[in-house]
Short mmCIF file of C-alpha atoms in Angstrom, two decimals:
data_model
loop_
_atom_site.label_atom_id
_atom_site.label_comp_id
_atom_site.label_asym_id
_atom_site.label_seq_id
_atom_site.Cartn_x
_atom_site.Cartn_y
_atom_site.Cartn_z
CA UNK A 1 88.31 39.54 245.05
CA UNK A 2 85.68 42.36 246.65
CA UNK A 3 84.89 39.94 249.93
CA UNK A 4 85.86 37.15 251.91
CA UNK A 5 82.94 34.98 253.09
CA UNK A 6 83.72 32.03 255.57
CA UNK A 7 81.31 29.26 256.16
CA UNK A 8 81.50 28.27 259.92
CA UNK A 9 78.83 26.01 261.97
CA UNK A 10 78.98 22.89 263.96
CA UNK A 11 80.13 19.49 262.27
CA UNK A 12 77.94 17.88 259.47
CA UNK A 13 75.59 20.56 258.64
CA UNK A 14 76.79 21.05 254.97
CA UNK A 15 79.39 23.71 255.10
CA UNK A 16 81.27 21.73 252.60
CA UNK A 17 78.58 21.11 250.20
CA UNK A 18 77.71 25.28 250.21
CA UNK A 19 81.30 25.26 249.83
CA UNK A 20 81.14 23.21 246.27
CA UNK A 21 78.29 24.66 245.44
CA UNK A 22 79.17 28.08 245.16
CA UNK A 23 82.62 27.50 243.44
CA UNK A 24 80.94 25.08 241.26
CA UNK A 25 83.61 22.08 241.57
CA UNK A 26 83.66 19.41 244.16
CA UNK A 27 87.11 20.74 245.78
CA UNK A 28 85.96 20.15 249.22
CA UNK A 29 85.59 16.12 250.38
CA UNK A 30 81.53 16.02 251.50
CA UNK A 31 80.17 12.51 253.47
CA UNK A 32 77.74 11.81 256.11
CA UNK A 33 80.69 11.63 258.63
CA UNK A 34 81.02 14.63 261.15
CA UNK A 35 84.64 16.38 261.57
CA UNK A 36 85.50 15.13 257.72
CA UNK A 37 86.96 18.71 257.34
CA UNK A 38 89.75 19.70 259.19
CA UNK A 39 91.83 22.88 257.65
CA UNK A 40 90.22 25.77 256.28
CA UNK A 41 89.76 25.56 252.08
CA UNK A 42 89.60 28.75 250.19
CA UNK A 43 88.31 28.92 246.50
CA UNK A 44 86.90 31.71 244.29
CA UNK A 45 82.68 31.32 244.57
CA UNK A 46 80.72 32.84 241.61
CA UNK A 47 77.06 33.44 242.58
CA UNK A 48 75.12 35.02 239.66
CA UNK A 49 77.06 38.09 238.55
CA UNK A 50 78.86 38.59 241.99
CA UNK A 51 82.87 36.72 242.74
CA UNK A 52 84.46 36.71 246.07
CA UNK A 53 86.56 34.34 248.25
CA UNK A 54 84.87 31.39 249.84
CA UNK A 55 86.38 29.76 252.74
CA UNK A 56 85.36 26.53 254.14
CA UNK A 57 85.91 25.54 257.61
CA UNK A 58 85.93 22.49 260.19
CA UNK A 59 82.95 22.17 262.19
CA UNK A 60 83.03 24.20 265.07
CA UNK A 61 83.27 22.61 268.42
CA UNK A 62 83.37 23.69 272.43
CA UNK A 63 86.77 22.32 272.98
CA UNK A 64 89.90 23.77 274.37
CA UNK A 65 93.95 22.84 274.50
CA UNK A 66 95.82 21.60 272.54
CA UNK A 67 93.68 18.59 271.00
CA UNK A 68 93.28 18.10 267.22
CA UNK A 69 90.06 19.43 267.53
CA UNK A 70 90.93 22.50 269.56
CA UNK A 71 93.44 22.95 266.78
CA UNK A 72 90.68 23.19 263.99
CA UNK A 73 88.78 25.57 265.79
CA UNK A 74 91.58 28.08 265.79
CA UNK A 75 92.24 27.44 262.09
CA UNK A 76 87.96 28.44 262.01
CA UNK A 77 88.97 31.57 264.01
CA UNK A 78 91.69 32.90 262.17
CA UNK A 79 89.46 32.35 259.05
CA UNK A 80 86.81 34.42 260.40
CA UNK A 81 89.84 37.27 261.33
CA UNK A 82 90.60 37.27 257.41
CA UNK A 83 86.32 37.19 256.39
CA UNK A 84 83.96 40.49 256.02
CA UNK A 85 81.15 38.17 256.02
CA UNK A 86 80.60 35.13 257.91
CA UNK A 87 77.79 32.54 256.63
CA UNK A 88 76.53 30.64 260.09
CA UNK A 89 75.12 27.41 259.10
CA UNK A 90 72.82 25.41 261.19
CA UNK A 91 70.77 22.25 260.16
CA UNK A 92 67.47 23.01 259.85
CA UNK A 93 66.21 19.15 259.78
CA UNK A 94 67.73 19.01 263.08
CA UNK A 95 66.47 22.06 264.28
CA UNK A 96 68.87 24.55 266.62
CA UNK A 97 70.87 22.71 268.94
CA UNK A 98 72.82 23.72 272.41
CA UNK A 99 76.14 23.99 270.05
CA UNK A 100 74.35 26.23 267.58
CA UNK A 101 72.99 28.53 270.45
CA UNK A 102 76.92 29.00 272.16
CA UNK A 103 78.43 29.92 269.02
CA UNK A 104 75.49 32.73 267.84
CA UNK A 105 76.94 34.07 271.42
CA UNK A 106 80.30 33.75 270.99
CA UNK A 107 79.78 34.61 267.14
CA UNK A 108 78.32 38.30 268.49
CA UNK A 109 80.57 39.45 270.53
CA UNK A 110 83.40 39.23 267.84
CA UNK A 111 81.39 42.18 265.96
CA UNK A 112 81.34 40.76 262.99
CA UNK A 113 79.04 40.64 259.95
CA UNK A 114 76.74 37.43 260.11
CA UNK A 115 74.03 35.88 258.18
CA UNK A 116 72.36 32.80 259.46
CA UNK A 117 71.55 29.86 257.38
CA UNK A 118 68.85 27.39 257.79
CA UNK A 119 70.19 24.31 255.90
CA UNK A 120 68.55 21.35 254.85
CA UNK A 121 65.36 22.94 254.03
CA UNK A 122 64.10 21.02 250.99
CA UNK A 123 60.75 20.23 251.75
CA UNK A 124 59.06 20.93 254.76
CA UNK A 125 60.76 19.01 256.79
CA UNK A 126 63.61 22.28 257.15
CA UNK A 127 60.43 24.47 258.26
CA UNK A 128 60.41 24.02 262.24
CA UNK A 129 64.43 24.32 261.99
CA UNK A 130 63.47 27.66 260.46
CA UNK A 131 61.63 28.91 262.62
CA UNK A 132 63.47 28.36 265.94
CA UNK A 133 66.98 29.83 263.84
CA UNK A 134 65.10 33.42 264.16
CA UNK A 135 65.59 32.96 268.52
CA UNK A 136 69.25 33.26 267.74
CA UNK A 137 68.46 36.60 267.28
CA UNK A 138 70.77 36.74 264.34
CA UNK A 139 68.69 38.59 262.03
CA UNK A 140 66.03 36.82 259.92
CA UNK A 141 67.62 33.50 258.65
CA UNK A 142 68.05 32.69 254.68
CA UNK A 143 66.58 28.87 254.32
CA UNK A 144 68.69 27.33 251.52
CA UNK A 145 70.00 23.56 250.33
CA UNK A 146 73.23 23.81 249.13
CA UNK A 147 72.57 20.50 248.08
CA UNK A 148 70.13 20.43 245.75
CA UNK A 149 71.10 24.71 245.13
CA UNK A 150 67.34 26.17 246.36
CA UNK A 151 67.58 29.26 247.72
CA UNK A 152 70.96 30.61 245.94
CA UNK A 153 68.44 34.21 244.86
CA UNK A 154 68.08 34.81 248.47
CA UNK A 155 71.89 34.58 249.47
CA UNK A 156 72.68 36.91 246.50
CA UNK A 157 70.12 39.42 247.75
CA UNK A 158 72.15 38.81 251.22
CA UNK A 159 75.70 39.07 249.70
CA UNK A 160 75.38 41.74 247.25
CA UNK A 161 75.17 44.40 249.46
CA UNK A 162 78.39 43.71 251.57
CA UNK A 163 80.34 43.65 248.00
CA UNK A 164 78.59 46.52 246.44
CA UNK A 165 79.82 48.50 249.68
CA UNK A 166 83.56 46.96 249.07
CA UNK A 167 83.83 47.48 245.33
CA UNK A 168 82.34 50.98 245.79
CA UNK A 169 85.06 51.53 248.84
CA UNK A 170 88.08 50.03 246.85
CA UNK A 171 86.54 52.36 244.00
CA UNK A 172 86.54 55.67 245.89
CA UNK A 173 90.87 54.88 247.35
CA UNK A 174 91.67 54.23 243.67
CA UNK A 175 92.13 57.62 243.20
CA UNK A 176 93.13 57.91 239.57
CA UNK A 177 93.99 54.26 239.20
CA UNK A 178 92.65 52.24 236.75
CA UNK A 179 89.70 53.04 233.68
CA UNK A 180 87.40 55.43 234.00
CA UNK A 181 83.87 53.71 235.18
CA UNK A 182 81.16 55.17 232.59
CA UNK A 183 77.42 54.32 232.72
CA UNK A 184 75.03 55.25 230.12
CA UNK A 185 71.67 54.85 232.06
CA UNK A 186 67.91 56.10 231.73
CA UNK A 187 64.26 55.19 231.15
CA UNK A 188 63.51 52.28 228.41
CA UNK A 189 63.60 53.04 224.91
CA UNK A 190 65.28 56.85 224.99
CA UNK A 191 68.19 55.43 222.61
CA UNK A 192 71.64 54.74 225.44
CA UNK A 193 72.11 51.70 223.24
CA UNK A 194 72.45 53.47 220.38
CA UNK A 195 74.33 56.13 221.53
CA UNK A 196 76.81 53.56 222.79
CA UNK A 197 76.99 51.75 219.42
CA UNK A 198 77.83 55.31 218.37
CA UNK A 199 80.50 56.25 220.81
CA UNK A 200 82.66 53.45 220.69
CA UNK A 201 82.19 53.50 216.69
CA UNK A 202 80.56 49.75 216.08
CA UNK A 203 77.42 47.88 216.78
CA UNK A 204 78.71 46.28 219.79
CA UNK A 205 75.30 46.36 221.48
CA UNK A 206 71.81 45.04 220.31
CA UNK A 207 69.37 48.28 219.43
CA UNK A 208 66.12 48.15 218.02
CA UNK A 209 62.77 50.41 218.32
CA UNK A 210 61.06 47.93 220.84
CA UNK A 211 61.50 48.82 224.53
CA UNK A 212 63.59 46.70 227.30
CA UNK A 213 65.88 45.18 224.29
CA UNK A 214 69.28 45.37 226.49
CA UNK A 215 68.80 43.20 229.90
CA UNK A 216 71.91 42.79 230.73
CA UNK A 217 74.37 45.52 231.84
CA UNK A 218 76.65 45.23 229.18
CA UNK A 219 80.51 46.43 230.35
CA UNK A 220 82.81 47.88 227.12
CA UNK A 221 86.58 48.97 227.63
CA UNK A 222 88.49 51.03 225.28
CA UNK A 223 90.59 54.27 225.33
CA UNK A 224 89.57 57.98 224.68
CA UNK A 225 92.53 60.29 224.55
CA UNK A 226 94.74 58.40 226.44
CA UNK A 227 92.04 57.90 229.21
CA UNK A 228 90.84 54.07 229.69
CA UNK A 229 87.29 53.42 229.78
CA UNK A 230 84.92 51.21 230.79
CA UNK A 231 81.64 51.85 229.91
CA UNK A 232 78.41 50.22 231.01
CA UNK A 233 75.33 50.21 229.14
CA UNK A 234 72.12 49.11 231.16
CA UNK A 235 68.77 48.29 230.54
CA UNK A 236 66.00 50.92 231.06
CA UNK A 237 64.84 51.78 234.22
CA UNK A 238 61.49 52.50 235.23
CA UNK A 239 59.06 53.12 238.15
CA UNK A 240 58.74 49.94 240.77
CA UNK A 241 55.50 49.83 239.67
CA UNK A 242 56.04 48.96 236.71
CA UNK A 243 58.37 46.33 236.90
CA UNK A 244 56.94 43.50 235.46
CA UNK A 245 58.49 39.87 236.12
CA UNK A 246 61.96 38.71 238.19
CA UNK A 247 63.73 39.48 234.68
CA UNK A 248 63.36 42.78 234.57
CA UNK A 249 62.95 43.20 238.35
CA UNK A 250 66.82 41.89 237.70
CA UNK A 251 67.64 44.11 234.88
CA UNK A 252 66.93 47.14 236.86
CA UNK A 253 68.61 45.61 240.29
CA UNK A 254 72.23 45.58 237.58
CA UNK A 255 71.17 48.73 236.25
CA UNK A 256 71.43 50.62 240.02
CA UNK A 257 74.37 48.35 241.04
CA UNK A 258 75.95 49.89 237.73
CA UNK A 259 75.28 53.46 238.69
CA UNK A 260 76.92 52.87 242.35
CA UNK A 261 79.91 51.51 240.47
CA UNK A 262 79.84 54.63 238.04
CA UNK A 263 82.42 57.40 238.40
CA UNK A 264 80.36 59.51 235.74
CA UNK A 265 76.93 59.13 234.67
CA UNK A 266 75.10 59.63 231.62
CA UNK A 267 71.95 60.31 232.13
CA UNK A 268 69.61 59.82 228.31
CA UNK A 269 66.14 61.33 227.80
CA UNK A 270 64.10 61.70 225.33
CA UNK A 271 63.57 64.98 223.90
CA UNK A 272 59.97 65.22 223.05
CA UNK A 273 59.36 63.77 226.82
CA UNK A 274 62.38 65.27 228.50
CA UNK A 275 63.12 65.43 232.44
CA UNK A 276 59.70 63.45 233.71
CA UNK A 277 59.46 62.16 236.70
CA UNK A 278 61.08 58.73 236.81
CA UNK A 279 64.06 61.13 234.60
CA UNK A 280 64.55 63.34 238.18
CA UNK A 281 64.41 60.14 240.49
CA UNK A 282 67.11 58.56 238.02
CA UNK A 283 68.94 61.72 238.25
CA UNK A 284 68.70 61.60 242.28
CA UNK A 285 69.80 58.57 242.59
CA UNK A 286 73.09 59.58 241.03
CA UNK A 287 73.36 62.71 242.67
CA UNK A 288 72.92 60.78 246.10
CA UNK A 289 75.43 58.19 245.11
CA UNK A 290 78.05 61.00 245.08
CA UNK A 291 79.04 60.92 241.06
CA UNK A 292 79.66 63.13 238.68
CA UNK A 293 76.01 63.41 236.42
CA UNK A 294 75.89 64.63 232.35
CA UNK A 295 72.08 64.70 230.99
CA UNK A 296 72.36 63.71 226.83
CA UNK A 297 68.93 64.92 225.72
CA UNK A 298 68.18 62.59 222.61
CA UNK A 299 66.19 62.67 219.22
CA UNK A 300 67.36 66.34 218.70
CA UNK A 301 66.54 65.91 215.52
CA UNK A 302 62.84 65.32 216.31
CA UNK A 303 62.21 69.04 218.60
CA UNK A 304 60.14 71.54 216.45
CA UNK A 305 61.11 74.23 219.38
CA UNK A 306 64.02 73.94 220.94
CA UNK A 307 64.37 76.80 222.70
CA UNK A 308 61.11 76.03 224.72
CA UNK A 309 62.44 72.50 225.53
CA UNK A 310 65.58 73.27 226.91
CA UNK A 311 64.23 76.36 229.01
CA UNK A 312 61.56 73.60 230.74
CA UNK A 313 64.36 71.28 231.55
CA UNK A 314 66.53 73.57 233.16
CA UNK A 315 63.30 74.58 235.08
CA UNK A 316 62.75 71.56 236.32
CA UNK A 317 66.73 71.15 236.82
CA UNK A 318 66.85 74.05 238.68
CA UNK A 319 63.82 73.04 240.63
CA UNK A 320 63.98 69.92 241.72
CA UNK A 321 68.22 69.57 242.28
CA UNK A 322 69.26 72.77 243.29
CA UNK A 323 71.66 70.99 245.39
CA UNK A 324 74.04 70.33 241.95
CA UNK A 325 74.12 72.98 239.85
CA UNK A 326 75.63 73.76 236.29
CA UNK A 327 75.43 69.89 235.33
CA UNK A 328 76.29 69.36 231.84
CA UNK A 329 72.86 69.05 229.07
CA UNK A 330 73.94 67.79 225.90
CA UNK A 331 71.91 67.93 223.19
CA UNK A 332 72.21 64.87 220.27
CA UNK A 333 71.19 62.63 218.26
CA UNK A 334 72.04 59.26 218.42
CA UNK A 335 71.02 57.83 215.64
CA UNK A 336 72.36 59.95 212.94
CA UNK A 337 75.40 61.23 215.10
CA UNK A 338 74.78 65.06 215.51
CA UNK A 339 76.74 66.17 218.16
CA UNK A 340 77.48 62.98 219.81
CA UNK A 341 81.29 63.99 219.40
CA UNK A 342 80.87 66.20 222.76
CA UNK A 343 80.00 63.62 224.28
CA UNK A 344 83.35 62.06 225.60
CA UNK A 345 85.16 65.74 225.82
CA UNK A 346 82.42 66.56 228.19
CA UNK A 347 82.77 63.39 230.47
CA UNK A 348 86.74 63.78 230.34
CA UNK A 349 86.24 67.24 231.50
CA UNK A 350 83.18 66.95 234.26
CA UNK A 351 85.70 63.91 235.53
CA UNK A 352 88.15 65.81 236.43
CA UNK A 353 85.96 68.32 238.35
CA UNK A 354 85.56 65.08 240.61
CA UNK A 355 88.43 64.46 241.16
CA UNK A 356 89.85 68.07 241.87
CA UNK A 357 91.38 69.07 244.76
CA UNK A 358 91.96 72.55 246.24
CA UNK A 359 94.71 73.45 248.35
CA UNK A 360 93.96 74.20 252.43
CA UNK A 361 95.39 77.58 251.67
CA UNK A 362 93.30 78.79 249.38
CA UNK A 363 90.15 77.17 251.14
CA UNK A 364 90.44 79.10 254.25
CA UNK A 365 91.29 82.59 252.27
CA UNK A 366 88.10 81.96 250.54
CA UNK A 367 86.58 80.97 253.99
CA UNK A 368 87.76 84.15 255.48
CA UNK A 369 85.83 86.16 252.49
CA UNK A 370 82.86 84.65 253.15
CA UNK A 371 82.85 85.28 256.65
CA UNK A 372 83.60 89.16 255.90
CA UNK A 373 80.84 89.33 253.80
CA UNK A 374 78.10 87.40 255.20
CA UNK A 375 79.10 86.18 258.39
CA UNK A 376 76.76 83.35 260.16
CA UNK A 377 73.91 84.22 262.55
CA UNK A 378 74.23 84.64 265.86
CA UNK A 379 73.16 81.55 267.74
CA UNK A 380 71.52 82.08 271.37
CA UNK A 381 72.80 85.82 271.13
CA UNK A 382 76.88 84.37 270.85
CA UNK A 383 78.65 84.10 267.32
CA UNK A 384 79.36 81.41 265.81
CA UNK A 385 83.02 80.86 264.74
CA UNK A 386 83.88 79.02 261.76
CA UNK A 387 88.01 78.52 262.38
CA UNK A 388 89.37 76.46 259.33
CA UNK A 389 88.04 74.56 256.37
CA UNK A 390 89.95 71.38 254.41
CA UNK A 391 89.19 68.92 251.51
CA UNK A 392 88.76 65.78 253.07
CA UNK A 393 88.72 63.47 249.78
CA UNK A 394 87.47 64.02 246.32
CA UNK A 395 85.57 62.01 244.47
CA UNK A 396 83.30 63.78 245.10
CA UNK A 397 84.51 67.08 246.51
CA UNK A 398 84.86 66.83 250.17
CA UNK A 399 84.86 69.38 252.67
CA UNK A 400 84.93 69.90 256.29
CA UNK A 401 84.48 73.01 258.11
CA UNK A 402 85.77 73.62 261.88
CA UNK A 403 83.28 75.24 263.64
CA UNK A 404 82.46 76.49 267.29
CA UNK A 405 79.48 75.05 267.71
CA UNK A 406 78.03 73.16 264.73
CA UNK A 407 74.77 72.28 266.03
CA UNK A 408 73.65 75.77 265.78
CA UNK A 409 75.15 76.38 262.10
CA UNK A 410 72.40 76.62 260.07
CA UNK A 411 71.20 74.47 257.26
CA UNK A 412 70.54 77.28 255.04
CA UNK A 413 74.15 78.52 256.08
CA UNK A 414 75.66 75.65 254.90
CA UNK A 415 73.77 75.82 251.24
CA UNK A 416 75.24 79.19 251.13
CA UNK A 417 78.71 78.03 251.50
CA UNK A 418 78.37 74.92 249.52
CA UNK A 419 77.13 76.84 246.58
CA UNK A 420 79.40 79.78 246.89
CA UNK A 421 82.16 76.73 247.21
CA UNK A 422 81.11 75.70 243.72
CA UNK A 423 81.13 78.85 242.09
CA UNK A 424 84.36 80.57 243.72
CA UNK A 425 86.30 77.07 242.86
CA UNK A 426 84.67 76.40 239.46
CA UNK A 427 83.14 72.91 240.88
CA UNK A 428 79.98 72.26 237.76
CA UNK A 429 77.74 69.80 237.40
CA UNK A 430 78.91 67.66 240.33
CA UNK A 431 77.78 67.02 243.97
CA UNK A 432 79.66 68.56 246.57
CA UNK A 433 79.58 67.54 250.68
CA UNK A 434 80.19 69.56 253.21
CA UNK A 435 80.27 68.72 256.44
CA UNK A 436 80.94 70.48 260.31
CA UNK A 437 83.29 69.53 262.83
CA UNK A 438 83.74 70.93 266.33
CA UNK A 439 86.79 72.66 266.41
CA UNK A 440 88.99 72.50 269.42
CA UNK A 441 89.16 74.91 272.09
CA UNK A 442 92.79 75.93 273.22
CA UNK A 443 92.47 77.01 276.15
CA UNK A 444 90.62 73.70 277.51
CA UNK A 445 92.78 71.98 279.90
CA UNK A 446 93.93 68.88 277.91
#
């Protein structure tokens, strides 16, 4: 499971029937009768497209020793010790009570992620409730009934940020753990279903010449050369403004959520319309995201001059992401199968560029080189000394440079360094980070 979400709150506000609701059985005994749960329940909750461990609690209460209800409340603590998120409920029908108000305190100094909900709201008779739940000053309050299931979309839009972050974290320590997380992404109707179909050598996804067929992100495991894959074809995405309707507003929500899962990314154009605008903010978005990037310019077949198309698209590569340079442009055609064999070879290899790591020793010869022949700019008329570099992770390549005083490095300094890091280390096609660290002074009395 990504996350652990516990549902805490006073007795009889309908912790018990969010509980059922989001595992979808009735595991968890639900009446009119405060205190009817007493131990903490865990089950496995399934809210749209996102799983993760529900716990349901006994009604909190301001009690102490060693009664039976003291007792519950430390069973509700120690679940909140073993939750990322906890789920606050109040009832909205009976508007925020004393109780409510001394647990939001208590509930904030733990430092712990919270999200208020206002149950009971069916109707308008949850509304006032609502309204006096923001004075917890919790954040804004989700109005739900987990009783008759309104207001599910809005706890999704809550959750799925806490367990993007996990998956994404879990993702990153894998190291080489695992299959390899491929998404084919790109704007609607440039051919990634096709070129799926292609790669994995069946018609495994719907393709067609209307745009938007593919809604769903569809997920696909197999092996390449020993390597396991799983690879993620999404629907097109285009400009917010042009988002019409919740079902493709959701489409293109899966779509990002499968590029921030991604380890590589294949980015699809269209040749005869290659690298626009909504093609660069695509290509940002991975960039930013910290993976590995291949553009597969499509419909090959179709370009009259081909030498004039790719020289505008590495303009407009070099332009507008000179932070990444030397990423991969493949040039294909889906649907009859020119050259989509370099396809995998090409992700294999630009993977393994993200997850390369270069030894300390080298890093600080190479540091010492750079400092010989372009040494940084004095700052305030007093050098700047840069004492010792390091990879901090990969994935992507991390650096960290020591540095006298780092608030006086440069931006364009740094640039220099990052791309001289790329090309001295043979780093293509992927983004690199450094950052600056004071370094320690020896002679400072300890």
């Amino acid at each position: 499971m990504s996350i652990t979400v516990a549902i805490i709150g006073r007795p009889n506000v309908g912790k018990s029937t969010l509980f059922n609701r989001l595992v979808g059985k009735r595991l968890a005994l639900v009446d009119d009768t405060p205190g009817l749960t007493r131990d903490r329940r865990e089950g496995t909750a399934r809210l749209a497209d996102l799983e993760f461990t529900i716990i349901d609690t006994a009604g909190l209460e301001d009690v102490a020793g060693k009664v039976l209800e003291a007792r519950m409340r430390a069973q509700t603590e120690r679940a909140l010790d073993d939750a990322d998120v906890a789920l606050l409920l109040i009832d909205a029908r009976a508007g925020v009570t004393p109780l409510d108000r001394h647990f939001a305190d208590w509930l904030r100094r733990r430092d712990q992620n919270l999200v208020v909900i206002a149950n009971k709201c069916e109707g308008n008779a949850g509304a006032a409730g609502l309204i006096e739940a923001y004075a917890l000053g919790l954040g804004d309050p989700i109005p739900l009934s987990a009783e008759h299931g309104e207001g599910m979309g809005d706890l999704y839009d809550v959750l799925a940020p806490f367990i993007d972050d996990a998956d994404k974290a879990a993702l990153d320590e894998e190291g080489g753990a695992g299959p390899m997380q491929l998404a084919v992404v790109g704007r609607p109707n440039v051919g990634k279903s096709t070129l799926v179909n292609r790669l994995i050598g069946e018609e495994r996804v719907v393709t067609g010449p209307e745009a938007g067929i593919t809604r769903d992100a569809v997920s696909i495991s197999w092996t390449y050369k020993g390597q396991p894959i799983r690879l993620i074809d999404t629907a097109g995405l285009r400009r917010k403004s042009r988002v019409a309707g919740r079902p493709e507003g959701m489409s293109t929500a899966d779509a990002l959520r499968a590029i921030r899962y991604a380890q590589v990314v294949v980015l699809v154009l269209d040749a005869q319309a290659a690298m626009e605008k909504q093609d660069l903010t695509i290509a940002r978005q991975v960039i930013e995201e910290g993976r590995a990037l291949i553009i597969a310019v499509n419909k090959w077949d179709l370009v009259r001059d081909a030498k004039a198309v790719l020289g505008r698209l590495n303009d407009r590569l070099e332009r507008s992401l000179p932070q990444v340079r030397g990423i991969p442009i493949l040039t294909l055609s889906a649907l009859t199968g020119r050259s989509t064999g370099k396809v995998l070879p090409a992700v294999l290899e630009i993977y393994e560029v993200w997850n390369r790591r270069i030894s300390t020793a080298r890093l600080n010869q190479w540091l010492a080189d750079m400092i010989t022949h372009h040494p940084p700019p004095l700052a305030s008329g007093r050098t700047i000394r840069l004492r010792y570099v390091t990879q901090a992770k990969t994935r992507p390549p991390t650096f960290v440079v020591f540095v006298s005083r780092p608030e006086q490095l440069p931006e364009s300094y740094l640039r220099y360094l990052a791309n001289s890091l790329r090309q001295a280390f043979d780093l293509p096609g992927v983004p690199i980070r450094l950052f600056t660290r004071k370094g320690k002074n020896p002679y400072a009395p300890s």
